[in-house]
Amino acid sequence: MMKGRIKEYLKNPLIQKLSNLEEVFWENPKCGNGENMFPISLEEIEEAEARLLRFAPLIEKVFPETKEDNGVIESPLIEIPSMKKALENKGEIPGKLYLKMDSHLPIAGSIKARGGIYEVLKHTEDLAKEHGILKEGDSYEVLGTKESRDFFKDKIIQVGSTGNLGLSIGITSAAIGYQVIVHMSADAKQWKKDLLREKGVIVKEYSSDYSLAVKEGRRESNENPNSYFIDDENSKDLFLGYAVAAKRLKAQLNDLGMVPTKEKPLILYLPCGVGGAPGGVAYGCKLIFQDAVKIYFVEPTHAPCMLLGMATEEYGNIKVSDIGIDGKTIADGLAVGQSSGFVGEIMDPIINGIFTVEDRRLLPIMAFLKDTEDIIIEPSACSAFIGPLYFSNYGDLQEGYHIPWATGGALVPSSIANKEIEEGRKLKDTLFL
Ligand SMILES: *Cc1c(COP(=O)(O)O)cnc(C)c1O
């Protein structure tokens, strides 16, 4: 595929560095440009938010852990001053360091609880209205009744996943009554497959990478009229579910008395796999905060698919394997070789840049966060800290509200997390090399 073009790209110093698995910081030359920066309207995001609110009574009932927030699935935003000190090994981080703890979102323990759950609920609402299960004026709690579950047990939901999307969709779909099939790439962690099977989900495993698992799932689902495919590479509903985070963040900032401005902006660091989750969050935040937000994505050096797609302007049409990279990383949630083209193009004017990070830094970061703040997040989520670390090492860090977005962690079995943290402790000093 496009061998001639690849050869040209490999003459570009940035692409050479990617190909050599070097860490890079890419500043997006198109940030802020573009006539139609916001092809998806705020109204659509607000509709998504309203839909989640309609479902809140049902969510509260089937997922008691959401009771405290009345069925609203949201995560804390906290300041992490001790972690900030630990990271200031070479230079200061001006401003404050926070953590957006999607790692501890109820139900799925990852950022996938936003998009994944939203799309399952949207599809459920569509089907239930169409078939008279949900009538005008009904409380959405009827979707938890036996009659409703009997209706949904003939319906199938399928999804391709590196793990967390499968968990989010598997757990939610099982609660409504659907049959669920999750197509998992080789990188998916064993405990995620085990947990899904425990929930009654059918897990199909592929020895190939993520893009192929998605492709296979899409094909199988399209062959069955009773099956609905949640398409991580193309889904606008997933994107909208993620984008709702921005409205919630705005409210949280207000509660904390934080008012970001152009001079003292929010600075978000978002771990990126296929792009849907960080893309949706970034989009919503840019739409709401405009000049008062700066947004950086982070990808593993072994799977920099979004950076490769955006920098070459090939978006979803180029794979990391095209430039000789294997896509293998301990950041399993980010082990994606080919980004969503739909998201990449939307991100052109939105994001300020992309970092890549070596795997060797992830477990030390995990250990630091546990030892300074007593918070456990998974290796994929740890990647977010490369942003503040890089800026503090190389100076040039703007004053602002620095927010690494912790994208997952709460469901990791503690025996596994403890082992990773133990390993990370031994390597702490190497984080600053
Ligand atoms: C899925 C995931 C991401 C990235 O989301 P994409 O939509 O694939 O870009 C980041 N961190 C964790 C823990 C994830 O599970």
GROMACS .gro file of C-alpha atoms and ligand atoms in nm:
model
  448
    1MET     CA    1   0.000   0.000   0.000
    2MET     CA    2   0.129   0.343  -0.109
    3LYS     CA    3   0.493   0.234  -0.089
    4GLY     CA    4   0.617   0.537  -0.278
    5ARG     CA    5   0.448   0.777  -0.041
    6ILE     CA    6   0.580   0.595   0.264
    7LYS     CA    7   0.932   0.627   0.127
    8GLU     CA    8   0.881   1.003   0.098
    9TYR     CA    9   0.745   1.027   0.454
   10LEU     CA   10   1.047   0.842   0.586
   11LYS     CA   11   1.267   1.129   0.463
   12ASN     CA   12   1.087   1.357   0.709
   13PRO     CA   13   1.291   1.384   1.033
   14LEU     CA   14   0.981   1.351   1.253
   15ILE     CA   15   0.867   1.032   1.082
   16GLN     CA   16   1.223   0.899   1.101
   17LYS     CA   17   1.221   0.953   1.476
   18LEU     CA   18   0.886   0.776   1.507
   19SER     CA   19   1.018   0.492   1.299
   20ASN     CA   20   1.324   0.471   1.528
   21LEU     CA   21   1.094   0.455   1.833
   22GLU     CA   22   1.234   0.781   1.973
   23GLU     CA   23   1.027   0.994   2.206
   24VAL     CA   24   0.904   1.307   2.033
   25PHE     CA   25   0.701   1.615   2.107
   26TRP     CA   26   0.509   1.731   1.801
   27GLU     CA   27   0.352   2.073   1.794
   28ASN     CA   28   0.048   2.075   1.571
   29PRO     CA   29   0.098   2.344   1.305
   30LYS     CA   30  -0.273   2.350   1.227
   31CYS     CA   31  -0.393   2.416   1.582
   32GLY     CA   32  -0.641   2.705   1.580
   33ASN     CA   33  -0.667   2.708   1.200
   34GLY     CA   34  -0.969   2.614   0.999
   35GLU     CA   35  -1.297   2.769   0.905
   36ASN     CA   36  -1.515   2.497   1.040
   37MET     CA   37  -1.342   2.406   1.363
   38PHE     CA   38  -1.655   2.261   1.516
   39PRO     CA   39  -1.846   2.035   1.274
   40ILE     CA   40  -2.040   1.884   1.566
   41SER     CA   41  -2.257   2.132   1.754
   42LEU     CA   42  -2.282   2.202   2.124
   43GLU     CA   43  -2.652   2.112   2.095
   44GLU     CA   44  -2.561   1.758   1.997
   45ILE     CA   45  -2.336   1.725   2.301
   46GLU     CA   46  -2.611   1.866   2.518
   47GLU     CA   47  -2.857   1.615   2.374
   48ALA     CA   48  -2.617   1.339   2.470
   49GLU     CA   49  -2.594   1.482   2.820
   50ALA     CA   50  -2.973   1.499   2.843
   51ARG     CA   51  -3.003   1.137   2.728
   52LEU     CA   52  -2.763   1.026   3.002
   53LEU     CA   53  -2.980   1.212   3.253
   54ARG     CA   54  -3.293   1.036   3.127
   55PHE     CA   55  -3.118   0.706   3.194
   56ALA     CA   56  -2.993   0.810   3.538
   57PRO     CA   57  -3.282   0.648   3.733
   58LEU     CA   58  -3.215   0.317   3.558
   59ILE     CA   59  -2.838   0.343   3.604
   60GLU     CA   60  -2.882   0.417   3.971
   61LYS     CA   61  -3.098   0.108   4.006
   62VAL     CA   62  -2.880  -0.143   3.820
   63PHE     CA   63  -2.546   0.003   3.930
   64PRO     CA   64  -2.582   0.088   4.301
   65GLU     CA   65  -2.230   0.234   4.306
   66THR     CA   66  -2.374   0.535   4.119
   67LYS     CA   67  -2.637   0.601   4.387
   68GLU     CA   68  -2.438   0.876   4.555
   69ASP     CA   69  -2.438   1.075   4.230
   70ASN     CA   70  -2.801   0.987   4.147
   71GLY     CA   71  -2.709   0.767   3.852
   72VAL     CA   72  -2.473   1.017   3.693
   73ILE     CA   73  -2.146   0.853   3.591
   74GLU     CA   74  -1.871   1.102   3.671
   75SER     CA   75  -1.520   1.103   3.814
   76PRO     CA   76  -1.339   1.324   4.065
   77LEU     CA   77  -1.098   1.602   3.975
   78ILE     CA   78  -0.839   1.636   4.248
   79GLU     CA   79  -0.522   1.830   4.310
   80ILE     CA   80  -0.210   1.613   4.347
   81PRO     CA   81   0.056   1.836   4.510
   82SER     CA   82   0.278   1.549   4.633
   83MET     CA   83   0.296   1.396   4.287
   84LYS     CA   84   0.382   1.741   4.153
   85LYS     CA   85   0.678   1.765   4.391
   86ALA     CA   86   0.795   1.418   4.294
   87LEU     CA   87   0.791   1.507   3.925
   88GLU     CA   88   0.980   1.835   3.979
   89ASN     CA   89   1.312   1.660   3.970
   90LYS     CA   90   1.476   1.890   3.720
   91GLY     CA   91   1.249   2.189   3.699
   92GLU     CA   92   0.939   2.340   3.844
   93ILE     CA   93   0.587   2.283   3.713
   94PRO     CA   94   0.436   2.632   3.725
   95GLY     CA   95   0.079   2.631   3.839
   96LYS     CA   96  -0.101   2.339   3.993
   97LEU     CA   97  -0.116   1.973   3.904
   98TYR     CA   98  -0.449   1.793   3.908
   99LEU     CA   99  -0.572   1.447   3.817
  100LYS     CA  100  -0.896   1.379   3.632
  101MET     CA  101  -0.979   1.039   3.767
  102ASP     CA  102  -1.166   0.859   3.491
  103SER     CA  103  -0.960   0.570   3.623
  104HIS     CA  104  -1.226   0.559   3.892
  105LEU     CA  105  -1.540   0.620   3.688
  106PRO     CA  106  -1.815   0.393   3.820
  107ILE     CA  107  -1.915   0.073   3.636
  108ALA     CA  108  -1.618   0.036   3.400
  109GLY     CA  109  -1.321   0.196   3.581
  110SER     CA  110  -1.200   0.371   3.268
  111ILE     CA  111  -1.273   0.656   3.031
  112LYS     CA  112  -1.470   0.400   2.824
  113ALA     CA  113  -1.749   0.437   3.078
  114ARG     CA  114  -1.827   0.762   2.897
  115GLY     CA  115  -1.852   0.670   2.529
  116GLY     CA  116  -1.917   0.299   2.562
  117ILE     CA  117  -2.203   0.323   2.806
  118TYR     CA  118  -2.351   0.619   2.621
  119GLU     CA  119  -2.371   0.435   2.290
  120VAL     CA  120  -2.527   0.125   2.446
  121LEU     CA  121  -2.791   0.344   2.612
  122LYS     CA  122  -2.861   0.539   2.294
  123HIS     CA  123  -2.910   0.217   2.098
  124THR     CA  124  -3.129   0.082   2.378
  125GLU     CA  125  -3.347   0.392   2.375
  126ASP     CA  126  -3.386   0.370   1.997
  127LEU     CA  127  -3.488   0.003   2.006
  128ALA     CA  128  -3.712   0.039   2.311
  129LYS     CA  129  -3.903   0.329   2.160
  130GLU     CA  130  -3.935   0.160   1.825
  131HIS     CA  131  -4.079  -0.158   1.981
  132GLY     CA  132  -4.305   0.004   2.238
  133ILE     CA  133  -4.102  -0.108   2.540
  134LEU     CA  134  -4.053   0.254   2.635
  135LYS     CA  135  -4.356   0.475   2.593
  136GLU     CA  136  -4.401   0.848   2.620
  137GLY     CA  137  -4.386   0.947   2.986
  138ASP     CA  138  -4.241   0.614   3.111
  139SER     CA  139  -3.958   0.621   3.363
  140TYR     CA  140  -3.649   0.462   3.213
  141GLU     CA  141  -3.661   0.215   3.499
  142VAL     CA  142  -3.895   0.004   3.280
  143LEU     CA  143  -3.577  -0.094   3.094
  144GLY     CA  144  -3.475  -0.294   3.398
  145THR     CA  145  -3.792  -0.505   3.411
  146LYS     CA  146  -3.821  -0.870   3.311
  147GLU     CA  147  -4.038  -0.782   3.013
  148SER     CA  148  -3.771  -0.550   2.883
  149ARG     CA  149  -3.487  -0.796   2.945
  150ASP     CA  150  -3.682  -1.064   2.758
  151PHE     CA  151  -3.703  -0.833   2.460
  152PHE     CA  152  -3.330  -0.751   2.464
  153LYS     CA  153  -3.210  -1.108   2.510
  154ASP     CA  154  -3.250  -1.173   2.136
  155LYS     CA  155  -3.051  -0.862   2.051
  156ILE     CA  156  -2.676  -0.869   2.011
  157ILE     CA  157  -2.417  -0.600   2.062
  158GLN     CA  158  -2.065  -0.650   1.926
  159VAL     CA  159  -1.752  -0.446   1.963
  160GLY     CA  160  -1.379  -0.465   1.892
  161SER     CA  161  -1.164  -0.384   2.193
  162THR     CA  162  -0.817  -0.378   2.342
  163GLY     CA  163  -0.995  -0.441   2.671
  164ASN     CA  164  -1.157  -0.144   2.839
  165LEU     CA  165  -1.416  -0.066   2.573
  166GLY     CA  166  -1.521  -0.431   2.586
  167LEU     CA  167  -1.555  -0.409   2.965
  168SER     CA  168  -1.761  -0.093   2.951
  169ILE     CA  169  -1.994  -0.220   2.681
  170GLY     CA  170  -2.002  -0.575   2.811
  171ILE     CA  171  -2.103  -0.474   3.163
  172THR     CA  172  -2.366  -0.222   3.050
  173SER     CA  173  -2.516  -0.444   2.782
  174ALA     CA  174  -2.541  -0.737   3.020
  175ALA     CA  175  -2.733  -0.514   3.260
  176ILE     CA  176  -2.992  -0.433   2.991
  177GLY     CA  177  -3.011  -0.797   2.886
  178TYR     CA  178  -2.831  -0.802   2.550
  179GLN     CA  179  -2.608  -1.080   2.428
  180VAL     CA  180  -2.260  -0.936   2.391
  181ILE     CA  181  -1.969  -1.042   2.174
  182VAL     CA  182  -1.635  -0.868   2.226
  183HIS     CA  183  -1.366  -0.910   1.961
  184MET     CA  184  -1.031  -0.872   2.132
  185SER     CA  185  -0.689  -0.803   1.992
  186ALA     CA  186  -0.381  -0.995   2.095
  187ASP     CA  187  -0.277  -0.711   2.327
  188ALA     CA  188  -0.580  -0.745   2.555
  189LYS     CA  189  -0.484  -0.840   2.909
  190GLN     CA  190  -0.594  -1.182   3.035
  191TRP     CA  191  -0.774  -1.041   3.341
  192LYS     CA  192  -0.992  -0.825   3.117
  193LYS     CA  193  -1.096  -1.131   2.915
  194ASP     CA  194  -1.162  -1.329   3.233
  195LEU     CA  195  -1.375  -1.053   3.384
  196LEU     CA  196  -1.582  -1.026   3.067
  197ARG     CA  197  -1.644  -1.400   3.052
  198GLU     CA  198  -1.753  -1.386   3.417
  199LYS     CA  199  -2.016  -1.133   3.310
  200GLY     CA  200  -2.149  -1.375   3.048
  201VAL     CA  201  -1.988  -1.199   2.754
  202ILE     CA  202  -1.861  -1.401   2.458
  203VAL     CA  203  -1.496  -1.311   2.404
  204LYS     CA  204  -1.340  -1.382   2.065
  205GLU     CA  205  -0.964  -1.359   2.060
  206TYR     CA  206  -0.749  -1.264   1.765
  207SER     CA  207  -0.378  -1.312   1.731
  208SER     CA  208  -0.372  -0.995   1.523
  209ASP     CA  209  -0.374  -0.629   1.612
  210TYR     CA  210  -0.662  -0.405   1.709
  211SER     CA  211  -0.763  -0.290   1.361
  212LEU     CA  212  -0.818  -0.649   1.253
  213ALA     CA  213  -1.024  -0.735   1.560
  214VAL     CA  214  -1.245  -0.436   1.480
  215LYS     CA  215  -1.274  -0.533   1.116
  216GLU     CA  216  -1.369  -0.892   1.198
  217GLY     CA  217  -1.626  -0.778   1.455
  218ARG     CA  218  -1.779  -0.531   1.210
  219ARG     CA  219  -1.805  -0.801   0.942
  220GLU     CA  220  -1.965  -1.059   1.174
  221SER     CA  221  -2.209  -0.807   1.313
  222ASN     CA  222  -2.315  -0.679   0.971
  223GLU     CA  223  -2.409  -1.034   0.871
  224ASN     CA  224  -2.668  -1.053   1.148
  225PRO     CA  225  -2.974  -0.823   1.138
  226ASN     CA  226  -3.022  -0.868   1.515
  227SER     CA  227  -2.673  -0.742   1.586
  228TYR     CA  228  -2.549  -0.388   1.640
  229PHE     CA  229  -2.181  -0.302   1.605
  230ILE     CA  230  -2.020  -0.032   1.816
  231ASP     CA  231  -1.756   0.097   1.583
  232ASP     CA  232  -1.462   0.246   1.767
  233GLU     CA  233  -1.309   0.372   1.443
  234ASN     CA  234  -1.615   0.555   1.313
  235SER     CA  235  -1.878   0.610   1.579
  236LYS     CA  236  -2.017   0.957   1.632
  237ASP     CA  237  -2.221   0.836   1.931
  238LEU     CA  238  -1.910   0.716   2.113
  239PHE     CA  239  -1.752   1.052   2.037
  240LEU     CA  240  -2.052   1.241   2.176
  241GLY     CA  241  -2.052   1.032   2.492
  242TYR     CA  242  -1.689   1.124   2.552
  243ALA     CA  243  -1.752   1.489   2.471
  244VAL     CA  244  -2.004   1.521   2.756
  245ALA     CA  245  -1.699   1.510   2.987
  246ALA     CA  246  -1.630   1.873   2.897
  247LYS     CA  247  -1.959   1.999   3.037
  248ARG     CA  248  -1.907   1.802   3.355
  249LEU     CA  249  -1.550   1.934   3.385
  250LYS     CA  250  -1.673   2.288   3.351
  251ALA     CA  251  -1.913   2.236   3.642
  252GLN     CA  252  -1.639   2.077   3.852
  253LEU     CA  253  -1.403   2.367   3.787
  254ASN     CA  254  -1.675   2.611   3.887
  255ASP     CA  255  -1.728   2.421   4.212
  256LEU     CA  256  -1.355   2.441   4.284
  257GLY     CA  257  -1.348   2.811   4.201
  258MET     CA  258  -1.114   2.755   3.907
  259VAL     CA  259  -1.161   2.987   3.612
  260PRO     CA  260  -0.925   2.905   3.328
  261THR     CA  261  -0.827   3.192   3.099
  262LYS     CA  262  -0.607   3.236   2.795
  263GLU     CA  263  -0.326   3.352   3.027
  264LYS     CA  264  -0.380   3.072   3.275
  265PRO     CA  265  -0.541   2.792   3.077
  266LEU     CA  266  -0.643   2.436   3.143
  267ILE     CA  267  -0.369   2.215   3.005
  268LEU     CA  268  -0.500   1.866   2.933
  269TYR     CA  269  -0.286   1.559   2.871
  270LEU     CA  270  -0.488   1.277   2.715
  271PRO     CA  271  -0.365   0.922   2.647
  272CYS     CA  272  -0.461   0.827   2.291
  273GLY     CA  273  -0.527   0.492   2.126
  274VAL     CA  274  -0.763   0.489   1.829
  275GLY     CA  275  -0.854   0.848   1.920
  276GLY     CA  276  -1.223   0.838   2.007
  277ALA     CA  277  -1.196   0.890   2.382
  278PRO     CA  278  -0.932   1.165   2.389
  279GLY     CA  279  -1.081   1.310   2.071
  280GLY     CA  280  -1.429   1.343   2.217
  281VAL     CA  281  -1.300   1.493   2.542
  282ALA     CA  282  -1.071   1.731   2.351
  283TYR     CA  283  -1.346   1.839   2.116
  284GLY     CA  284  -1.593   1.913   2.394
  285CYS     CA  285  -1.331   2.102   2.594
  286LYS     CA  286  -1.218   2.314   2.300
  287LEU     CA  287  -1.578   2.396   2.217
  288ILE     CA  288  -1.650   2.504   2.573
  289PHE     CA  289  -1.318   2.657   2.687
  290GLN     CA  290  -1.189   2.790   2.351
  291ASP     CA  291  -0.862   2.983   2.412
  292ALA     CA  292  -0.862   2.889   2.778
  293VAL     CA  293  -0.758   2.529   2.708
  294LYS     CA  294  -0.451   2.362   2.561
  295ILE     CA  295  -0.472   1.997   2.469
  296TYR     CA  296  -0.199   1.740   2.424
  297PHE     CA  297  -0.239   1.375   2.331
  298VAL     CA  298   0.007   1.108   2.444
  299GLU     CA  299   0.089   0.786   2.259
  300PRO     CA  300   0.340   0.503   2.316
  301THR     CA  301   0.653   0.514   2.099
  302HIS     CA  302   0.549   0.170   1.973
  303ALA     CA  303   0.199   0.281   1.866
  304PRO     CA  304   0.196   0.648   1.762
  305CYS     CA  305  -0.091   0.603   1.517
  306MET     CA  306  -0.264   0.939   1.569
  307LEU     CA  307   0.058   1.137   1.536
  308LEU     CA  308   0.155   0.942   1.224
  309GLY     CA  309  -0.187   0.999   1.069
  310MET     CA  310  -0.206   1.369   1.153
  311ALA     CA  311   0.153   1.460   1.067
  312THR     CA  312   0.136   1.287   0.727
  313GLU     CA  313  -0.227   1.395   0.671
  314GLU     CA  314  -0.305   1.033   0.589
  315TYR     CA  315  -0.517   1.007   0.908
  316GLY     CA  316  -0.676   0.661   0.921
  317ASN     CA  317  -0.510   0.549   0.599
  318ILE     CA  318  -0.166   0.479   0.740
  319LYS     CA  319  -0.058   0.217   0.992
  320VAL     CA  320   0.240   0.225   1.228
  321SER     CA  321   0.358  -0.097   1.063
  322ASP     CA  322   0.393   0.102   0.739
  323ILE     CA  323   0.693   0.273   0.898
  324GLY     CA  324   0.825  -0.045   1.057
  325ILE     CA  325   0.674  -0.014   1.408
  326ASP     CA  326   0.527  -0.318   1.585
  327GLY     CA  327   0.246  -0.163   1.797
  328LYS     CA  328   0.355  -0.362   2.103
  329THR     CA  329   0.331  -0.179   2.435
  330ILE     CA  330   0.247  -0.246   2.798
  331ALA     CA  331   0.000   0.042   2.762
  332ASP     CA  332  -0.258  -0.207   2.637
  333GLY     CA  333  -0.534   0.055   2.602
  334LEU     CA  334  -0.314   0.246   2.359
  335ALA     CA  335  -0.191  -0.051   2.156
  336VAL     CA  336  -0.350   0.064   1.832
  337GLY     CA  337  -0.171   0.068   1.497
  338GLN     CA  338  -0.418   0.271   1.296
  339SER     CA  339  -0.611   0.571   1.423
  340SER     CA  340  -0.969   0.674   1.357
  341GLY     CA  341  -0.960   0.887   1.044
  342PHE     CA  342  -1.284   1.053   1.141
  343VAL     CA  343  -1.136   1.170   1.471
  344GLY     CA  344  -0.794   1.265   1.334
  345GLU     CA  345  -0.939   1.509   1.083
  346ILE     CA  346  -1.160   1.671   1.345
  347MET     CA  347  -0.854   1.710   1.571
  348ASP     CA  348  -0.657   1.909   1.312
  349PRO     CA  349  -0.750   2.255   1.444
  350ILE     CA  350  -0.822   2.139   1.802
  351ILE     CA  351  -0.514   1.989   1.964
  352ASN     CA  352  -0.189   2.169   2.041
  353GLY     CA  353   0.036   1.870   2.004
  354ILE     CA  354   0.119   1.506   2.068
  355PHE     CA  355   0.384   1.345   2.288
  356THR     CA  356   0.515   0.996   2.249
  357VAL     CA  357   0.640   0.810   2.555
  358GLU     CA  358   0.860   0.506   2.606
  359ASP     CA  359   0.711   0.211   2.793
  360ARG     CA  360   0.997   0.219   3.044
  361ARG     CA  361   0.854   0.532   3.205
  362LEU     CA  362   0.506   0.398   3.272
  363LEU     CA  363   0.563   0.174   3.573
  364PRO     CA  364   0.783   0.430   3.755
  365ILE     CA  365   0.503   0.685   3.709
  366MET     CA  366   0.256   0.429   3.843
  367ALA     CA  367   0.479   0.378   4.149
  368PHE     CA  368   0.521   0.752   4.208
  369LEU     CA  369   0.148   0.814   4.198
  370LYS     CA  370   0.079   0.529   4.439
  371ASP     CA  371   0.356   0.635   4.679
  372THR     CA  372   0.278   1.009   4.675
  373GLU     CA  373  -0.101   1.020   4.647
  374ASP     CA  374  -0.206   0.660   4.717
  375ILE     CA  375  -0.380   0.638   4.381
  376ILE     CA  376  -0.354   0.341   4.145
  377ILE     CA  377  -0.398   0.389   3.772
  378GLU     CA  378  -0.311   0.152   3.489
  379PRO     CA  379   0.001   0.184   3.271
  380SER     CA  380  -0.189   0.333   2.974
  381ALA     CA  381  -0.315   0.613   3.196
  382CYS     CA  382   0.033   0.679   3.338
  383SER     CA  383   0.143   0.796   2.995
  384ALA     CA  384  -0.042   1.126   3.054
  385PHE     CA  385   0.227   1.238   3.297
  386ILE     CA  386   0.491   1.260   3.024
  387GLY     CA  387   0.347   1.602   2.939
  388PRO     CA  388   0.416   1.784   3.266
  389LEU     CA  389   0.738   1.588   3.308
  390TYR     CA  390   0.864   1.690   2.967
  391PHE     CA  391   0.769   2.052   3.009
  392SER     CA  392   0.924   2.074   3.355
  393ASN     CA  393   1.246   1.915   3.229
  394TYR     CA  394   1.280   2.134   2.926
  395GLY     CA  395   1.146   2.456   3.070
  396ASP     CA  396   0.893   2.647   2.870
  397LEU     CA  397   0.605   2.524   3.078
  398GLN     CA  398   0.318   2.763   3.084
  399GLU     CA  399   0.146   2.855   3.407
  400GLY     CA  400  -0.191   2.691   3.418
  401TYR     CA  401  -0.405   2.411   3.550
  402HIS     CA  402  -0.218   2.099   3.441
  403ILE     CA  403  -0.449   1.800   3.420
  404PRO     CA  404  -0.318   1.458   3.321
  405TRP     CA  405  -0.630   1.259   3.236
  406ALA     CA  406  -0.611   0.925   3.418
  407THR     CA  407  -0.797   0.707   3.171
  408GLY     CA  408  -0.818   0.376   3.355
  409GLY     CA  409  -0.726   0.168   3.654
  410ALA     CA  410  -0.998   0.089   3.907
  411LEU     CA  411  -1.077  -0.258   3.775
  412VAL     CA  412  -0.717  -0.381   3.761
  413PRO     CA  413  -0.689  -0.675   4.006
  414SER     CA  414  -0.475  -0.560   4.297
  415SER     CA  415  -0.231  -0.852   4.265
  416ILE     CA  416  -0.146  -0.733   3.913
  417ALA     CA  417  -0.131  -0.364   4.003
  418ASN     CA  418   0.089  -0.435   4.305
  419LYS     CA  419   0.335  -0.628   4.094
  420GLU     CA  420   0.356  -0.344   3.843
  421ILE     CA  421   0.402  -0.087   4.119
  422GLU     CA  422   0.674  -0.301   4.281
  423GLU     CA  423   0.854  -0.315   3.948
  424GLY     CA  424   0.806   0.059   3.901
  425ARG     CA  425   0.957   0.138   4.241
  426LYS     CA  426   1.283  -0.023   4.140
  427LEU     CA  427   1.297   0.197   3.833
  428LYS     CA  428   1.190   0.529   3.985
  429ASP     CA  429   1.523   0.706   3.931
  430THR     CA  430   1.524   0.614   3.565
  431LEU     CA  431   1.208   0.818   3.507
  432PHE     CA  432   1.415   1.134   3.491
  433LEU     CA  433   1.669   1.004   3.238
  434LIG     C1  434  -0.915   0.321   2.537
  434LIG     C2  435  -0.821   0.382   2.629
  434LIG     C3  436  -0.754   0.500   2.596
  434LIG     C4  437  -0.763   0.570   2.464
  434LIG     O1  438  -0.889   0.576   2.405
  434LIG     P1  439  -0.902   0.568   2.246
  434LIG     O2  440  -1.042   0.597   2.218
  434LIG     O3  441  -0.864   0.428   2.206
  434LIG     O4  442  -0.806   0.666   2.189
  434LIG     C5  443  -0.668   0.552   2.691
  434LIG     N1  444  -0.648   0.493   2.810
  434LIG     C6  445  -0.712   0.380   2.846
  434LIG     C7  446  -0.688   0.320   2.980
  434LIG     C8  447  -0.801   0.321   2.756
  434LIG     O5  448  -0.863   0.207   2.789
   0.00000   0.00000   0.00000
